[in-house]
Short mmCIF file of C-alpha atoms in Angstrom, two decimals:
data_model
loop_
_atom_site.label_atom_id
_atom_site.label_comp_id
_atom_site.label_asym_id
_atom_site.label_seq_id
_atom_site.Cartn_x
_atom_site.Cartn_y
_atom_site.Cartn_z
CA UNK A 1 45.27 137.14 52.77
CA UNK A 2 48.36 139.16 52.55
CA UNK A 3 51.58 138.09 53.99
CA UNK A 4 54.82 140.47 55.06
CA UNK A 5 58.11 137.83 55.45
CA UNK A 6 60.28 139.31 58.22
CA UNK A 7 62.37 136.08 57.87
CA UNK A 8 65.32 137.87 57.50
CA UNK A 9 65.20 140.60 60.12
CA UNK A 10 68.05 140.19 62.47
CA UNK A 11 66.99 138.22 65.85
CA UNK A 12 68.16 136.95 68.68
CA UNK A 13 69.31 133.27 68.23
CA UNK A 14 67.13 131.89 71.41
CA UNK A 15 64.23 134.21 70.72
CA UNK A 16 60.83 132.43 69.67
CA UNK A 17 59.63 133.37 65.85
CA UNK A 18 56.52 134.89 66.23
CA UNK A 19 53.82 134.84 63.19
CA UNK A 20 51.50 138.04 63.74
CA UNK A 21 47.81 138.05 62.12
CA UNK A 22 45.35 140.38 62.59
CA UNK A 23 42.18 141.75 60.28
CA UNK A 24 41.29 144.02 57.75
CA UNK A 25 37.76 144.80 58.71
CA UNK A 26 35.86 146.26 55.00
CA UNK A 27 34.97 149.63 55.57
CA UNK A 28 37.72 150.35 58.02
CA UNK A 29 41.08 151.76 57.06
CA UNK A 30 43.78 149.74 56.30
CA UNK A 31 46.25 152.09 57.86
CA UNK A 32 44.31 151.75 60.98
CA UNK A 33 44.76 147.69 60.26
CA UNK A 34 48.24 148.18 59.61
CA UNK A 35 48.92 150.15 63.13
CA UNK A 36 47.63 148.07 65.28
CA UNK A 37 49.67 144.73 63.96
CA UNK A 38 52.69 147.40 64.13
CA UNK A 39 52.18 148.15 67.71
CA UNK A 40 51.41 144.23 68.52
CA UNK A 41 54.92 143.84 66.89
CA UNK A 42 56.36 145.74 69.73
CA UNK A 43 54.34 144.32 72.44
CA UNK A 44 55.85 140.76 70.64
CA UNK A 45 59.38 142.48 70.93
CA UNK A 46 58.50 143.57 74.51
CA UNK A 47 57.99 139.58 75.44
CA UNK A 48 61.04 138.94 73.62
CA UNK A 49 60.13 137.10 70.73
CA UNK A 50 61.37 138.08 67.09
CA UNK A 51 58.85 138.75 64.48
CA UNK A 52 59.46 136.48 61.07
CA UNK A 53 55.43 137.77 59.52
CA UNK A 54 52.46 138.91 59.35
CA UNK A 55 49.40 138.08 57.82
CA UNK A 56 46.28 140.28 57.39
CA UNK A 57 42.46 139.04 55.99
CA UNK A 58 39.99 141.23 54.99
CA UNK A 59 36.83 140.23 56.42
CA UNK A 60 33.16 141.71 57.50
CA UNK A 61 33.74 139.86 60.80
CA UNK A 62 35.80 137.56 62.43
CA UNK A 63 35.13 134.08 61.54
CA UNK A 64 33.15 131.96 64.75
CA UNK A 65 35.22 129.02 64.72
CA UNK A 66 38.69 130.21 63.34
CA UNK A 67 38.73 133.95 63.61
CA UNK A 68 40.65 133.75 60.26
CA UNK A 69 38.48 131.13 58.19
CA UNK A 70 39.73 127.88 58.08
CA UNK A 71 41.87 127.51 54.44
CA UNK A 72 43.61 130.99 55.50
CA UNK A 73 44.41 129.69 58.83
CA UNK A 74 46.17 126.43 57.10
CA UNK A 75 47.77 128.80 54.82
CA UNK A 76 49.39 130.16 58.16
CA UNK A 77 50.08 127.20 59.32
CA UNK A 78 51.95 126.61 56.27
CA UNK A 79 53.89 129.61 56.86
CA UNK A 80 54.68 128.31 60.48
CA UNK A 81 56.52 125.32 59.10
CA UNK A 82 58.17 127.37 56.15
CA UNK A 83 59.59 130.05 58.84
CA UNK A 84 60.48 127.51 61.65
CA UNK A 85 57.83 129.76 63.45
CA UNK A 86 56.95 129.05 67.31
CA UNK A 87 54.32 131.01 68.24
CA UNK A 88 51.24 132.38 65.97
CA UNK A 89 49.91 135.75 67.87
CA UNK A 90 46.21 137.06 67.31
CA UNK A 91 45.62 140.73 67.30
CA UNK A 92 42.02 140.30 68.77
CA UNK A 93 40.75 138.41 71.57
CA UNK A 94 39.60 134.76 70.51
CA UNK A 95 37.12 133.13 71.71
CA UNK A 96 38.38 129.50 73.54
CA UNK A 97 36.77 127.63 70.49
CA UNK A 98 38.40 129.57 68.03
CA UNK A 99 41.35 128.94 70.01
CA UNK A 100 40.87 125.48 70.67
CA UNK A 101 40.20 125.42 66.43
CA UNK A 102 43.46 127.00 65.61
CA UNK A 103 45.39 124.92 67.98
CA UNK A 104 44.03 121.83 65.91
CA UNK A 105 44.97 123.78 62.77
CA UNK A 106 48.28 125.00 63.42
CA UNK A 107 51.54 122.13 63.61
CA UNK A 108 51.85 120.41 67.24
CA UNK A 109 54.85 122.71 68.36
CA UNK A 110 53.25 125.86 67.57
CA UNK A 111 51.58 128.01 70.17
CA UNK A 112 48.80 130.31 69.75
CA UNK A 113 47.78 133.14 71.67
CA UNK A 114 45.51 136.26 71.60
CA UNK A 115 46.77 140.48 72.13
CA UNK A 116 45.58 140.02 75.98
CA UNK A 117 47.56 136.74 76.57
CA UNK A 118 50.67 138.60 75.16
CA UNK A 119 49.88 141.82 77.19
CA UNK A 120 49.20 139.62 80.09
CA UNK A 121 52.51 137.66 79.64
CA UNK A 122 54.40 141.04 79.09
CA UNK A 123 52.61 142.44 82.56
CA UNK A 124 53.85 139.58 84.22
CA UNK A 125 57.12 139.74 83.26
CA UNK A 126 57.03 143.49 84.62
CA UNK A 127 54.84 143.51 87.59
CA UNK A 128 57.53 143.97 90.65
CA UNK A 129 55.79 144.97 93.60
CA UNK A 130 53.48 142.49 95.83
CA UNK A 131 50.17 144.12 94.24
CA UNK A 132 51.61 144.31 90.69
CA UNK A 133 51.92 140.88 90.57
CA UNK A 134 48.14 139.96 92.69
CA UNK A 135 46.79 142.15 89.89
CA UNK A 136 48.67 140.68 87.06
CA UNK A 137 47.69 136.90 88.52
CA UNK A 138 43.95 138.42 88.97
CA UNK A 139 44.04 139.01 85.44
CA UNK A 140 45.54 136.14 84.28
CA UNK A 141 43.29 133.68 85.54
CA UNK A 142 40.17 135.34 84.96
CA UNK A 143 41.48 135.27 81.73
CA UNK A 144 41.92 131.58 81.59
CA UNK A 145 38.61 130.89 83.53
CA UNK A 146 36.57 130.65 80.34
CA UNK A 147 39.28 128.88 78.79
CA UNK A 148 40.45 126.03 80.60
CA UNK A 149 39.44 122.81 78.67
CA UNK A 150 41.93 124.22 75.78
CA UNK A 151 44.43 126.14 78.20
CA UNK A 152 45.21 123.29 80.61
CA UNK A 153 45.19 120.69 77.76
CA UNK A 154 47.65 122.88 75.76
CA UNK A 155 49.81 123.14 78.51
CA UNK A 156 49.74 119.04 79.92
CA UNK A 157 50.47 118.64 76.45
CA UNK A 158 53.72 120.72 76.70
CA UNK A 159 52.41 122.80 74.07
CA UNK A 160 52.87 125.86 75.73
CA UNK A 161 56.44 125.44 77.17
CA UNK A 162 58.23 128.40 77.87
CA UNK A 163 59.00 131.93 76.43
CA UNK A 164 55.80 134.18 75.23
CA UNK A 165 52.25 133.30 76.54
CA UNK A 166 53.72 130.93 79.64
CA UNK A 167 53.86 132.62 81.95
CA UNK A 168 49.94 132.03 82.84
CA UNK A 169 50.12 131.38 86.90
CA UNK A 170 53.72 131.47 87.12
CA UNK A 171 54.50 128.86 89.81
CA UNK A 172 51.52 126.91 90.25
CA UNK A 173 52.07 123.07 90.40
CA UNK A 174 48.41 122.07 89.39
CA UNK A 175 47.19 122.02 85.77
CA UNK A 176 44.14 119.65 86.02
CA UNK A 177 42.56 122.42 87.99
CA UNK A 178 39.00 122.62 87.66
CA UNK A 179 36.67 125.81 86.99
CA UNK A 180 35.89 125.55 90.70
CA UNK A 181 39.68 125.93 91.79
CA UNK A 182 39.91 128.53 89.79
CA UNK A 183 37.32 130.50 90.80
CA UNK A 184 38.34 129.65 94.23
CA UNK A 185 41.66 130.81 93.44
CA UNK A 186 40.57 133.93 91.45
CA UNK A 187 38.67 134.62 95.16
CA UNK A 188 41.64 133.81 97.41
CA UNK A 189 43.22 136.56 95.17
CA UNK A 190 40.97 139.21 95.12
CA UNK A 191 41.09 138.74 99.09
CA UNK A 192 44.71 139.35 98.79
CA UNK A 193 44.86 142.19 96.71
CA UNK A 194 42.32 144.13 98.84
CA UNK A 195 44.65 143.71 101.89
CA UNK A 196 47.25 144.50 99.77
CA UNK A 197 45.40 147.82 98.35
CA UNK A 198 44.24 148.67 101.89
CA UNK A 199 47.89 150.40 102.44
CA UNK A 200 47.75 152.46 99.15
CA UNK A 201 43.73 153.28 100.19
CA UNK A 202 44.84 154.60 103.51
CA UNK A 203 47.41 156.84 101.66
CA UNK A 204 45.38 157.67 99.13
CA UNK A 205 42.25 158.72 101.70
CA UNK A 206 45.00 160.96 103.84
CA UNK A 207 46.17 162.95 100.76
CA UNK A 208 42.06 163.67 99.80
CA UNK A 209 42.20 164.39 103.35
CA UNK A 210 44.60 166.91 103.56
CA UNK A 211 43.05 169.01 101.03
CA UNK A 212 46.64 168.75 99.00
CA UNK A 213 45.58 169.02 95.17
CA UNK A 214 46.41 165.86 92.96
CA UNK A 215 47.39 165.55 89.64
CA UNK A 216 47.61 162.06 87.56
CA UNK A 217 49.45 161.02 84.70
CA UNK A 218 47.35 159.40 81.97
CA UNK A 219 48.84 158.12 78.62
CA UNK A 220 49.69 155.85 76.31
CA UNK A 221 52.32 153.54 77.28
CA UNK A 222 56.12 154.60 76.66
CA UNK A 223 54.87 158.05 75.83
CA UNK A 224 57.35 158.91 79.02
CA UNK A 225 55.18 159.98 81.88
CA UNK A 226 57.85 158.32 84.45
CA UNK A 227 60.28 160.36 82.61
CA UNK A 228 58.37 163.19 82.72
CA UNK A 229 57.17 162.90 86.58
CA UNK A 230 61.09 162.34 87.06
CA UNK A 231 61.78 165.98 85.32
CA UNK A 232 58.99 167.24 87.16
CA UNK A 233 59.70 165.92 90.97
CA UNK A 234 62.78 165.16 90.85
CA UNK A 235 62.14 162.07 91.27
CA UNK A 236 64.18 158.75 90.28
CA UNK A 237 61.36 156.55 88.61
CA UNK A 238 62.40 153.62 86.34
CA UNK A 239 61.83 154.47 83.27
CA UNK A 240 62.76 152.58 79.89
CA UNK A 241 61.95 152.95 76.09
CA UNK A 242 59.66 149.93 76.32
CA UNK A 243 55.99 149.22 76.45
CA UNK A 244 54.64 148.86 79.85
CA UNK A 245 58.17 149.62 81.63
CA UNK A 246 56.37 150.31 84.87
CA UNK A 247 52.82 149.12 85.63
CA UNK A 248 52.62 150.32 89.70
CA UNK A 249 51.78 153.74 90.46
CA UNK A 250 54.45 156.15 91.75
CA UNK A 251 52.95 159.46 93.90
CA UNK A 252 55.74 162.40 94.40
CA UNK A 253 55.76 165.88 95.90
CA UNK A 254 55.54 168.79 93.40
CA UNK A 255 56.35 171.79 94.67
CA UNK A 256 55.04 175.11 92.91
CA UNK A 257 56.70 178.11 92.36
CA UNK A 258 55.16 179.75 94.85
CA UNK A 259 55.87 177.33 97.63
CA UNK A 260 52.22 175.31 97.27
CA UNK A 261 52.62 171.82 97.21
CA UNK A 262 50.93 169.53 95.11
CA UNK A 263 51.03 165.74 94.65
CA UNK A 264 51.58 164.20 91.75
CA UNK A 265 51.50 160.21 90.44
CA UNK A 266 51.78 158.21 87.10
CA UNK A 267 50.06 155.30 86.39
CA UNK A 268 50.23 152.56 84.21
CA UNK A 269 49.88 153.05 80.79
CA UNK A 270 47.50 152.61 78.16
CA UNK A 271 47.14 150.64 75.05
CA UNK A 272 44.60 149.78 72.19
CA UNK A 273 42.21 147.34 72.95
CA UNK A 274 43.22 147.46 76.63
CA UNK A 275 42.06 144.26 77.93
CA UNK A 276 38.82 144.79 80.63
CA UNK A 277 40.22 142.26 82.45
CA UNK A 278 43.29 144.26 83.24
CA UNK A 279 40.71 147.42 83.86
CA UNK A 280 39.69 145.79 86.50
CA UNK A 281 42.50 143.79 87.81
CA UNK A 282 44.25 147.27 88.20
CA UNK A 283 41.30 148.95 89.65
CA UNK A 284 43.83 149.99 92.33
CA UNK A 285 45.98 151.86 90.20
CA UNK A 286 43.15 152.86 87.94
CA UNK A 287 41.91 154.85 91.45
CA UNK A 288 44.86 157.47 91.45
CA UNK A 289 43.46 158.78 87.77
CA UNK A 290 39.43 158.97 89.02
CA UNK A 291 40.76 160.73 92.26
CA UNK A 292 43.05 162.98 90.78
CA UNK A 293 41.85 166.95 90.70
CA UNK A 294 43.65 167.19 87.05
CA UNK A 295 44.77 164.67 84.60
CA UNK A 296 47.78 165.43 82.63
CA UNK A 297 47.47 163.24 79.59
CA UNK A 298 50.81 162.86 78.09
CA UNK A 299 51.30 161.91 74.33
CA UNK A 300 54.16 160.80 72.48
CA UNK A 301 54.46 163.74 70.28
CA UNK A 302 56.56 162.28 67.82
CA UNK A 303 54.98 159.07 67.27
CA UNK A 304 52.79 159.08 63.98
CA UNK A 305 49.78 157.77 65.75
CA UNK A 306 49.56 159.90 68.33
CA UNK A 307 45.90 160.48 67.36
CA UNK A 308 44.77 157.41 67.32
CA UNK A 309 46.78 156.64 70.96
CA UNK A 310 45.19 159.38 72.35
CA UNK A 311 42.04 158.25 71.37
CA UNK A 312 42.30 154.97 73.42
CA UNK A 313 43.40 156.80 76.22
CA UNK A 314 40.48 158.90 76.27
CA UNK A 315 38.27 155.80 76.10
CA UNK A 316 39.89 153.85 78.91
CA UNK A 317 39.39 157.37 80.58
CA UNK A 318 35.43 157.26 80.19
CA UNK A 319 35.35 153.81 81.31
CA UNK A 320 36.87 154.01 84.20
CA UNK A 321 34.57 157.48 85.10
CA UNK A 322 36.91 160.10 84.36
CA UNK A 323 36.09 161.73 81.69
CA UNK A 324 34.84 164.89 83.48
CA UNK A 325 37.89 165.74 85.76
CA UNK A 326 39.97 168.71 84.26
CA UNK A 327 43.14 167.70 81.92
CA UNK A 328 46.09 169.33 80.30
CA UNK A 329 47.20 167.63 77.31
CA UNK A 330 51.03 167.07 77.55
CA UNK A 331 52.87 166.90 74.30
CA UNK A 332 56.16 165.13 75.73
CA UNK A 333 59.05 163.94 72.98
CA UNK A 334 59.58 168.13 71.64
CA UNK A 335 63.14 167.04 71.22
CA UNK A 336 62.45 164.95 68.83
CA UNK A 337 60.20 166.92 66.43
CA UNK A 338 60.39 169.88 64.02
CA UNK A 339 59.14 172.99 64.04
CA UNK A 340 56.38 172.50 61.57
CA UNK A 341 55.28 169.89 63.63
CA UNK A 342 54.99 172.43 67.40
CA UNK A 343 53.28 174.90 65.03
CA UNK A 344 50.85 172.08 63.79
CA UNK A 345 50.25 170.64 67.41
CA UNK A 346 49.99 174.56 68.98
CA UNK A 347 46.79 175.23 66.47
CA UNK A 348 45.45 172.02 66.60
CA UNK A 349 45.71 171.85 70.73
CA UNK A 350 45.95 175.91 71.85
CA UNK A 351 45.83 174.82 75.32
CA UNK A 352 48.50 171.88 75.33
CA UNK A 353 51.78 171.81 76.36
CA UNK A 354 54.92 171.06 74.49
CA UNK A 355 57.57 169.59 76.34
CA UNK A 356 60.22 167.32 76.63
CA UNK A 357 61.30 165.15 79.94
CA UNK A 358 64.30 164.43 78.32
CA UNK A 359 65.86 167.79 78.37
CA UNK A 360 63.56 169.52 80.53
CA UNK A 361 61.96 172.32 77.67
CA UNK A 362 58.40 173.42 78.44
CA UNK A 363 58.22 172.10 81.60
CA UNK A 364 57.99 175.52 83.37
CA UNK A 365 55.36 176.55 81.38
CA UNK A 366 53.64 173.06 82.06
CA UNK A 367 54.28 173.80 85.82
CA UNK A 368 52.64 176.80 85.89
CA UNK A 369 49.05 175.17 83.86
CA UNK A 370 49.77 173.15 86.94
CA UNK A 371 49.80 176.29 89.76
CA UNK A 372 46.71 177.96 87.83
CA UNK A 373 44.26 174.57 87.99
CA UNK A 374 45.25 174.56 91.48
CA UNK A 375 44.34 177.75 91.87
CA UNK A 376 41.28 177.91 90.04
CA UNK A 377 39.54 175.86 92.12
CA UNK A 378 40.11 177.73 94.92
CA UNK A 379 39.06 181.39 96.54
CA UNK A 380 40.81 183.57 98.67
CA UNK A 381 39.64 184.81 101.80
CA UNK A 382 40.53 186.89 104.60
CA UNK A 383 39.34 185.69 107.71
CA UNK A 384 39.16 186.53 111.40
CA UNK A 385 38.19 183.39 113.17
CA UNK A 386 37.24 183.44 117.12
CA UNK A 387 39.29 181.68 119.55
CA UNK A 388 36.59 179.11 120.73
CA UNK A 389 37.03 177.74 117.04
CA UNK A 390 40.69 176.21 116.70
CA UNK A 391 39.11 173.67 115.28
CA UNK A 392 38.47 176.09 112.19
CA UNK A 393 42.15 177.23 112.53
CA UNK A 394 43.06 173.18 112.40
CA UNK A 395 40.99 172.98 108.93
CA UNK A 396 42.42 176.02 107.47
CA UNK A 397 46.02 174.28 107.94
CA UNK A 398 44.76 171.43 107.04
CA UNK A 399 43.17 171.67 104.16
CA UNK A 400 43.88 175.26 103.09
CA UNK A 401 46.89 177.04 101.74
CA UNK A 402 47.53 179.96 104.33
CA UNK A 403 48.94 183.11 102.63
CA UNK A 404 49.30 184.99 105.98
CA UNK A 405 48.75 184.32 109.70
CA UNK A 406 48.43 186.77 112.82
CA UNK A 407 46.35 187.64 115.99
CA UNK A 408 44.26 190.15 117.26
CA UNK A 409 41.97 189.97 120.28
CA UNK A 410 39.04 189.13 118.08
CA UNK A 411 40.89 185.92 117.50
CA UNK A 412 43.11 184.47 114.36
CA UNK A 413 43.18 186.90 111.24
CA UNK A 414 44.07 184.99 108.38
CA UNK A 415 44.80 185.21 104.42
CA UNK A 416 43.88 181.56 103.69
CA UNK A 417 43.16 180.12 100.08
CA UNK A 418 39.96 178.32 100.43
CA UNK A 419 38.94 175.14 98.14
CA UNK A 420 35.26 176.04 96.91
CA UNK A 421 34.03 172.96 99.15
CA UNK A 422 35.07 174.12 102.22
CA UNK A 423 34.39 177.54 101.25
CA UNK A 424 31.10 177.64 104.04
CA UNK A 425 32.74 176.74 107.13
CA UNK A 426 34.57 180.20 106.64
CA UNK A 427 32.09 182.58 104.92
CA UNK A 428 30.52 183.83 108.61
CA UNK A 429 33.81 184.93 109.59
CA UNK A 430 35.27 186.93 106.33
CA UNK A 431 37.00 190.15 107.65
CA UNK A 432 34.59 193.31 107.64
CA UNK A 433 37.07 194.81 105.65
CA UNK A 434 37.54 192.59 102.77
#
């Protein structure tokens, strides 16, 4: 077991002191270890606790009963009393008997939670809108579902109190609820958040619709794709240097530079070891990305493990099914690296952009990747449609772009930009003279 005192980093004086501990699986590299503990530290920051340590084990596999093995995990708990600690934080999901274990383990004021109760708690504390917070509470208690027996008792116990990991269904007046409840619960929610998502579904159908091609923002969280749709739209999207800063998705109008029209949305962010009970709490949200035409997946380009973040990002990707839709990888941040770093990221990537929200570098160039996926998936054609078929003339305004409009007594001549689906309905009246 290694240890890392933090005990004298500077804190705030009501913050909880949070013990971090995490493993160092043989075989696997350390640095890769040493990352993820680094990013649960600011997820712990996020929640607003202070970090006094962490403690790493190198194991084969977790240990069934204690995650850690039982002497290491009263080694921690000897740290807990030595640092005044409040709260012992997991990087891994445990189990509800290793968690019931470590409770036992750990001294009677100290909490312990897992990586998803902390990104739960943290997505609670964010979720503003009616469906952020059904998706949040969706997530929460199927989250506690397996865990009850432990979860209820550590909170009747007053184990739990407040601050990091309490915020588990945030206003509830019941904890001797059963599995049943729950589940009921867990039910009356999902019930909820499909009237809820109805709205956004209706939206969402109109702009497939209208033929109106749609881009989504996909990244790792804080790698500033609010800032960047901001630059972008125009728009005035919180946005904050902090993980998970906005978890509801936000669709704007993009206008191209030549007068198109193009919709674009960012979504909430990714993480390692994304909980899949938040994949599919946030289903919703998830949506925008599988129904966008392109995926713009921005990266932090000066964070040093931008590799590895875009890595989970492209595996929350495939599980959610969109691995196939076209991309442009956004490097975002360009004001805050060197030139030997843009040269490194321009061979490694050739067909990523380097930008920066911030002071608005690269995003013309991004804009226009933007105007030539659009128009890739398109044809144009020149038209003369009879008449007797306005309702052709309807689906070219539709769900075309029209480049030029007139009449002659054969009916409507049009220049009309044509996606490839709808391409059929116009093919038996192309002009002779194309």
């Amino acid at each position: 077991m290694s240890f890392a005192d933090m005990s004298q980093t500077s804190f705030t004086e009501d913050a909880e002191r949070a013990i971090l501990v995490g493993i160092e699986y043989k075989g696997a590299s350390a640095a890769d270890a040493r990352s993820s503990l680094e990013e649960l530290a600011r997820l712990t920051d996020t929640a607003g606790a202070t970090v006094v340590a962490t403690a790493t084990q190198k194991l084969d596999a977790p240990n069934p009963r204690t995650f850690i093995g039982s002497g290491k995990a009263e080694e921690i708990a000897s740290l807990c009393r030595s640092l005044a600690a409040d709260v012992v934080i997991f990087d891994e999901e445990l189990s509800p008997s290793q968690q019931s274990n470590l409770e036992k383990a750990m001294p009677k004021e100290v909490k312990v939670i897992d990586r998803t109760a902390l990104i739960l708690d943290i997505f609670a504390l964010h979720a503003t809108t009616k469906e952020g917070r059904l998706q949040v509470r969706l997530a929460q208690n199927q989250y506690l579902l397996p865990r009850l027996r432990g979860m209820w008792a550590h909170l009747a116990s007053n184990r739990m109190g407040g601050g990091v990991g309490s915020r588990f269904g945030e206003g509830e007046s019941q904890l001797e609820v059963d599995r049943r409840m729950v589940r009921k619960r867990v039910t009356s929610i999902r019930r909820e958040l499909e009237q809820v998502s109805r709205m956004r579904d209706t939206q969402r159908c109109a702009r497939y619709a209208s033929g109106v091609f749609k881009v989504a923002e996909a990244g790792y969280t804080n790698a500033g794709k609010s800032s960047l749709l901001n630059r972008l739209a125009d728009a005035e999207v919180l946005s904050y240097d902090k993980l998970f800063a906005t978890l509801d998705s936000t669709t704007r109008k993009l206008v191209l530079p030549e007068g198109r029209e193009v919709t674009l949305t960012d979504t909430v962010g990714f993480i390692q070891k994304l909980p899949t009970t938040l994949i599919e709490a946030f289903k919703s949200t998830l949506d925008e990305i599988r129904g966008a035409d392109l995926i713009l997946h921005v990266v932090d380009a000066s964070s040093d493990e931008y590799e590895s973040q875009m890595r989970a990002v492209e595996d929350v990707l495939e599980q959610i099914g969109a691995q196939e839709i076209p991309r442009i990888v956004v490097f975002n941040k360009a004001d805050l690296i060197d030139e030997d770093a843009r040269r490194s990221l321009m061979a490694r990537f050739p067909g990523a952009a380097i930008v920066s929200a911030e002071t608005g570098e690269g995003t013309d160039g991004l804009i226009a990747s933007i105007a030539r996926a659009a128009t890739a998936r398109e044809s144009t054609m020149e038209v003369v449609i009879p008449f007797s078929r306005g309702d052709l003339v309807s689906l070219a305004h539709n769900r075309c772009t029209i480049v030029s409009e007139s009449y002659d007594e054969k009916g409507t001549v049009m220049a009309i930009r044509v996606p490839h689906d709808l391409q059929a309905f116009f093919e038996p009246y192309v002009s002779k003279a194309e």
